[in-house]
CSV table of C-alpha atoms and ligand atoms in Angstrom, one decimal:
chain,number,residue,atom,x,y,z
A,1426,MET,CA,17.3,7.3,-11.7
A,1427,SER,CA,17.3,3.6,-10.8
A,1428,GLY,CA,19.3,1.1,-8.8
A,1429,GLU,CA,18.8,-1.1,-5.8
A,1430,ILE,CA,16.2,-0.6,-3.0
A,1431,ARG,CA,16.6,-2.5,0.3
A,1432,THR,CA,13.4,-3.4,2.1
A,1433,GLU,CA,12.7,-2.0,5.5
A,1434,PRO,CA,10.4,-3.0,8.3
A,1435,LEU,CA,6.9,-1.4,8.2
A,1436,THR,CA,6.3,1.0,11.0
A,1437,ARG,CA,3.6,3.7,11.4
A,1438,ALA,CA,6.2,6.5,11.7
A,1439,ALA,CA,8.1,5.5,8.6
A,1440,PHE,CA,5.0,5.0,6.5
A,1441,ALA,CA,3.1,8.0,7.8
A,1442,PRO,CA,3.9,10.3,4.8
A,1443,PHE,CA,2.5,7.7,2.4
A,1444,GLY,CA,-0.3,6.2,4.5
A,1445,ASP,CA,-1.3,4.2,7.5
A,1446,VAL,CA,-0.3,0.9,9.1
A,1447,ILE,CA,-3.4,-1.0,10.2
A,1448,GLU,CA,-2.7,-3.4,13.0
A,1449,ALA,CA,-3.5,-4.3,16.6
A,1450,ALA,CA,-0.5,-2.6,18.1
A,1451,GLY,CA,-0.3,-1.7,21.8
A,1452,ALA,CA,-3.3,-1.5,24.1
A,1453,PRO,CA,-6.7,-1.3,22.4
A,1454,ASP,CA,-8.5,2.1,22.5
A,1455,LYS,CA,-11.6,0.5,23.9
A,1456,ILE,CA,-12.6,-2.8,25.4
A,1457,ILE,CA,-16.0,-3.9,23.9
A,1458,ASN,CA,-18.3,-6.9,23.7
A,1459,ALA,CA,-18.6,-7.5,27.4
A,1460,GLY,CA,-14.8,-7.4,27.7
A,1461,LEU,CA,-14.1,-10.0,25.1
A,1462,CYS,CA,-12.8,-7.7,22.4
A,1463,GLY,CA,-10.3,-4.9,22.1
A,1464,ARG,CA,-11.1,-2.2,19.6
A,1465,HIS,CA,-8.1,-0.5,17.9
A,1466,HIS,CA,-10.1,2.5,16.7
A,1467,ASP,CA,-10.1,4.5,13.5
A,1468,LEU,CA,-6.6,3.6,12.2
A,1469,ALA,CA,-6.7,4.9,8.7
A,1470,ARG,CA,-7.1,8.2,6.8
A,1471,LEU,CA,-9.7,7.0,4.3
A,1472,ASP,CA,-10.6,9.3,1.5
A,1473,PHE,CA,-13.1,8.7,-1.4
A,1474,GLY,CA,-13.5,12.2,-2.7
A,1475,SER,CA,-16.7,14.2,-3.1
A,1476,ASP,CA,-18.0,12.2,-6.0
A,1477,GLY,CA,-17.0,8.7,-4.9
A,1478,ARG,CA,-18.0,6.2,-2.2
A,1479,ALA,CA,-16.2,3.4,-0.3
A,1480,GLY,CA,-16.1,0.0,-1.9
A,1481,ILE,CA,-14.7,-3.3,-0.7
A,1482,SER,CA,-13.3,-5.7,-3.3
A,1483,VAL,CA,-11.3,-8.9,-3.0
A,1484,PHE,CA,-8.0,-9.2,-4.9
A,1485,ASP,CA,-6.5,-12.6,-5.6
A,1486,ALA,CA,-3.0,-11.7,-6.5
A,1487,LYS,CA,-0.1,-13.9,-7.6
A,1488,PRO,CA,2.7,-14.1,-5.0
A,1489,ARG,CA,6.1,-12.7,-6.0
A,1490,ALA,CA,9.5,-13.1,-4.5
A,1491,LEU,CA,12.5,-11.0,-3.6
A,1492,PRO,CA,14.6,-9.8,-5.4
A,1493,TYR,CA,11.7,-8.0,-7.1
A,1494,THR,CA,11.9,-6.0,-10.3
A,1495,LEU,CA,10.0,-2.7,-9.9
A,1496,ASP,CA,9.2,-1.2,-13.3
A,1497,LEU,CA,5.7,0.2,-12.8
A,1498,VAL,CA,4.1,2.4,-10.1
A,1499,GLU,CA,0.7,4.0,-10.1
A,1500,ARG,CA,-1.4,6.4,-8.0
A,1501,HIS,CA,-5.1,7.1,-7.5
A,1502,PRO,CA,-5.7,10.9,-7.6
A,1503,ASP,CA,-9.3,10.6,-6.4
A,1504,GLY,CA,-9.1,8.4,-3.4
A,1505,SER,CA,-7.2,6.3,-0.8
A,1506,GLN,CA,-6.6,2.5,-1.2
A,1507,ALA,CA,-6.3,0.0,1.7
A,1508,PHE,CA,-4.8,-3.5,1.3
A,1509,ILE,CA,-6.0,-5.9,4.1
A,1510,PRO,CA,-4.7,-9.4,3.9
A,1511,LEU,CA,-7.3,-12.2,4.3
A,1512,SER,CA,-4.6,-14.4,5.7
A,1513,LEU,CA,-1.4,-13.9,7.7
A,1514,ALA,CA,0.7,-13.7,4.6
A,1515,SER,CA,3.3,-10.9,4.3
A,1516,PHE,CA,3.4,-8.6,1.4
A,1517,LEU,CA,5.7,-6.0,-0.2
A,1518,VAL,CA,4.6,-2.4,0.0
A,1519,ILE,CA,6.4,0.0,-2.3
A,1520,VAL,CA,5.7,3.7,-2.1
A,1521,VAL,CA,7.4,6.6,-3.8
A,1522,PRO,CA,7.6,10.3,-3.0
A,1523,ASP,CA,6.4,12.6,-5.7
A,1524,GLU,CA,8.9,14.9,-7.3
A,1525,ASP,CA,7.2,17.5,-9.5
A,1526,GLY,CA,4.6,15.1,-10.8
A,1527,ARG,CA,6.9,12.1,-11.2
A,1528,PRO,CA,8.0,9.3,-8.8
A,1529,GLY,CA,11.3,9.9,-7.0
A,1530,ARG,CA,13.3,7.2,-5.2
A,1531,PRO,CA,11.0,4.2,-4.1
A,1532,ARG,CA,10.9,2.9,-0.6
A,1533,ALA,CA,10.0,-0.8,0.0
A,1534,PHE,CA,8.5,-2.2,3.2
A,1535,VAL,CA,7.7,-5.8,4.1
A,1536,THR,CA,4.7,-6.4,6.3
A,1537,THR,CA,4.6,-8.8,9.3
A,1538,PRO,CA,1.6,-11.1,9.7
A,1539,GLY,CA,-1.4,-9.1,10.9
A,1540,GLN,CA,-0.3,-5.8,9.3
A,1541,ALA,CA,-2.4,-4.1,6.6
A,1542,VAL,CA,-1.9,-0.7,5.0
A,1543,ASN,CA,-3.9,2.2,3.7
A,1544,LEU,CA,-2.4,4.4,0.9
A,1545,LEU,CA,-3.2,8.1,1.0
A,1546,ARG,CA,-4.9,9.6,-2.1
A,1547,ASN,CA,-2.4,10.3,-4.9
A,1548,THR,CA,0.5,8.4,-3.4
A,1549,TRP,CA,2.7,6.6,-5.9
A,1550,HIS,CA,2.8,2.9,-5.1
A,1551,GLY,CA,3.6,-0.5,-6.5
A,1552,VAL,CA,0.7,-2.7,-7.2
A,1553,LEU,CA,-0.5,-5.2,-4.7
A,1554,THR,CA,2.4,-7.6,-4.2
A,1555,PRO,CA,2.0,-10.6,-1.9
A,1556,LEU,CA,5.2,-12.4,-0.9
A,1557,GLU,CA,3.5,-15.7,-0.1
A,1558,ALA,CA,0.3,-17.6,-0.9
A,1559,PRO,CA,-2.5,-17.0,-0.5
A,1560,GLY,CA,-2.5,-13.6,-2.2
A,1561,LEU,CA,-6.1,-12.9,-1.0
A,1562,PHE,CA,-6.8,-9.3,0.2
A,1563,ALA,CA,-9.7,-7.2,0.9
A,1564,VAL,CA,-9.2,-3.8,-0.8
A,1565,VAL,CA,-11.0,-0.7,0.4
A,1566,ASP,CA,-10.9,2.0,-2.2
A,1567,ARG,CA,-13.0,4.5,-4.1
A,1568,ILE,CA,-15.9,3.5,-6.3
A,1569,GLY,CA,-16.9,6.4,-8.5
A,1570,PRO,CA,-16.6,8.1,-11.9
A,1571,GLY,CA,-13.3,8.4,-13.8
A,1572,ALA,CA,-10.3,6.1,-14.1
A,1573,ASN,CA,-8.8,7.2,-10.8
A,1574,LEU,CA,-5.5,5.8,-12.0
A,1575,GLU,CA,-2.2,7.3,-13.2
A,1576,GLU,CA,0.6,4.9,-14.1
A,1577,TYR,CA,4.4,5.5,-14.5
A,1578,ARG,CA,6.8,3.1,-16.0
A,1579,PHE,CA,10.5,3.5,-15.0
A,1580,GLU,CA,12.8,3.7,-17.9
A,1581,VAL,CA,15.2,1.5,-16.0
A,1582,PRO,CA,13.7,-0.8,-13.4
A,1583,TRP,CA,14.6,-0.7,-9.8
A,1584,ARG,CA,15.8,-3.9,-8.0
A,1585,VAL,CA,14.2,-4.5,-4.7
A,1586,THR,CA,16.2,-6.7,-2.3
A,1587,GLY,CA,15.5,-8.1,1.2
B,1401,UGC,N1,-5.8,-1.4,-10.2
B,1401,UGC,C1,-6.1,-1.9,-9.0
B,1401,UGC,O1,-7.3,-2.0,-8.7
B,1401,UGC,N2,-5.2,-2.2,-8.1
B,1401,UGC,C2,-4.1,-1.3,-8.0
B,1401,UGC,O2,-4.6,0.0,-7.8
B,1401,UGC,C3,-3.1,-1.7,-7.0
B,1401,UGC,O3,-2.6,-0.8,-6.3
B,1401,UGC,O4,-2.9,-3.0,-6.9
B,1402,NI,NI1,-3.4,1.0,-6.4
């Protein structure tokens, strides 16, 4: 299976089967800090497994452009993975439903400035793909034993267009 994938806007509802959209959307859950800050509370389903712990790393990724050739996806069977831009750059988020242990048809989302994402454990996804510089991201994922990585290379790449 291969072909062309059109990008779609990133919304919590559309992304929910694959993970969470982390953003300051709507009214804050709580006003804190003497009224000077709104807290948008507990936005992501983090999961680091029974033998792992949470880690924060910084990724400095090369920006890419659309149309984008998708030939490789991966997943982390032991934990979730969150990508939080350290700038207002937009990025491409590719996720794929699993079909009997292999990726099915990818879906491609483009973030708007201020959006971050958390990928659920074992969700097929494209690697971190900024669409503009700087490609600096904080990444919250599992630190622990094992590779926590399964890769899949498509025999025929997908073409992702805007
Ligand atoms: N390999 C790694 O740390 N990053 C990937 O998991 C990725 O999704 O970019
Ligand atoms: Ni990953």
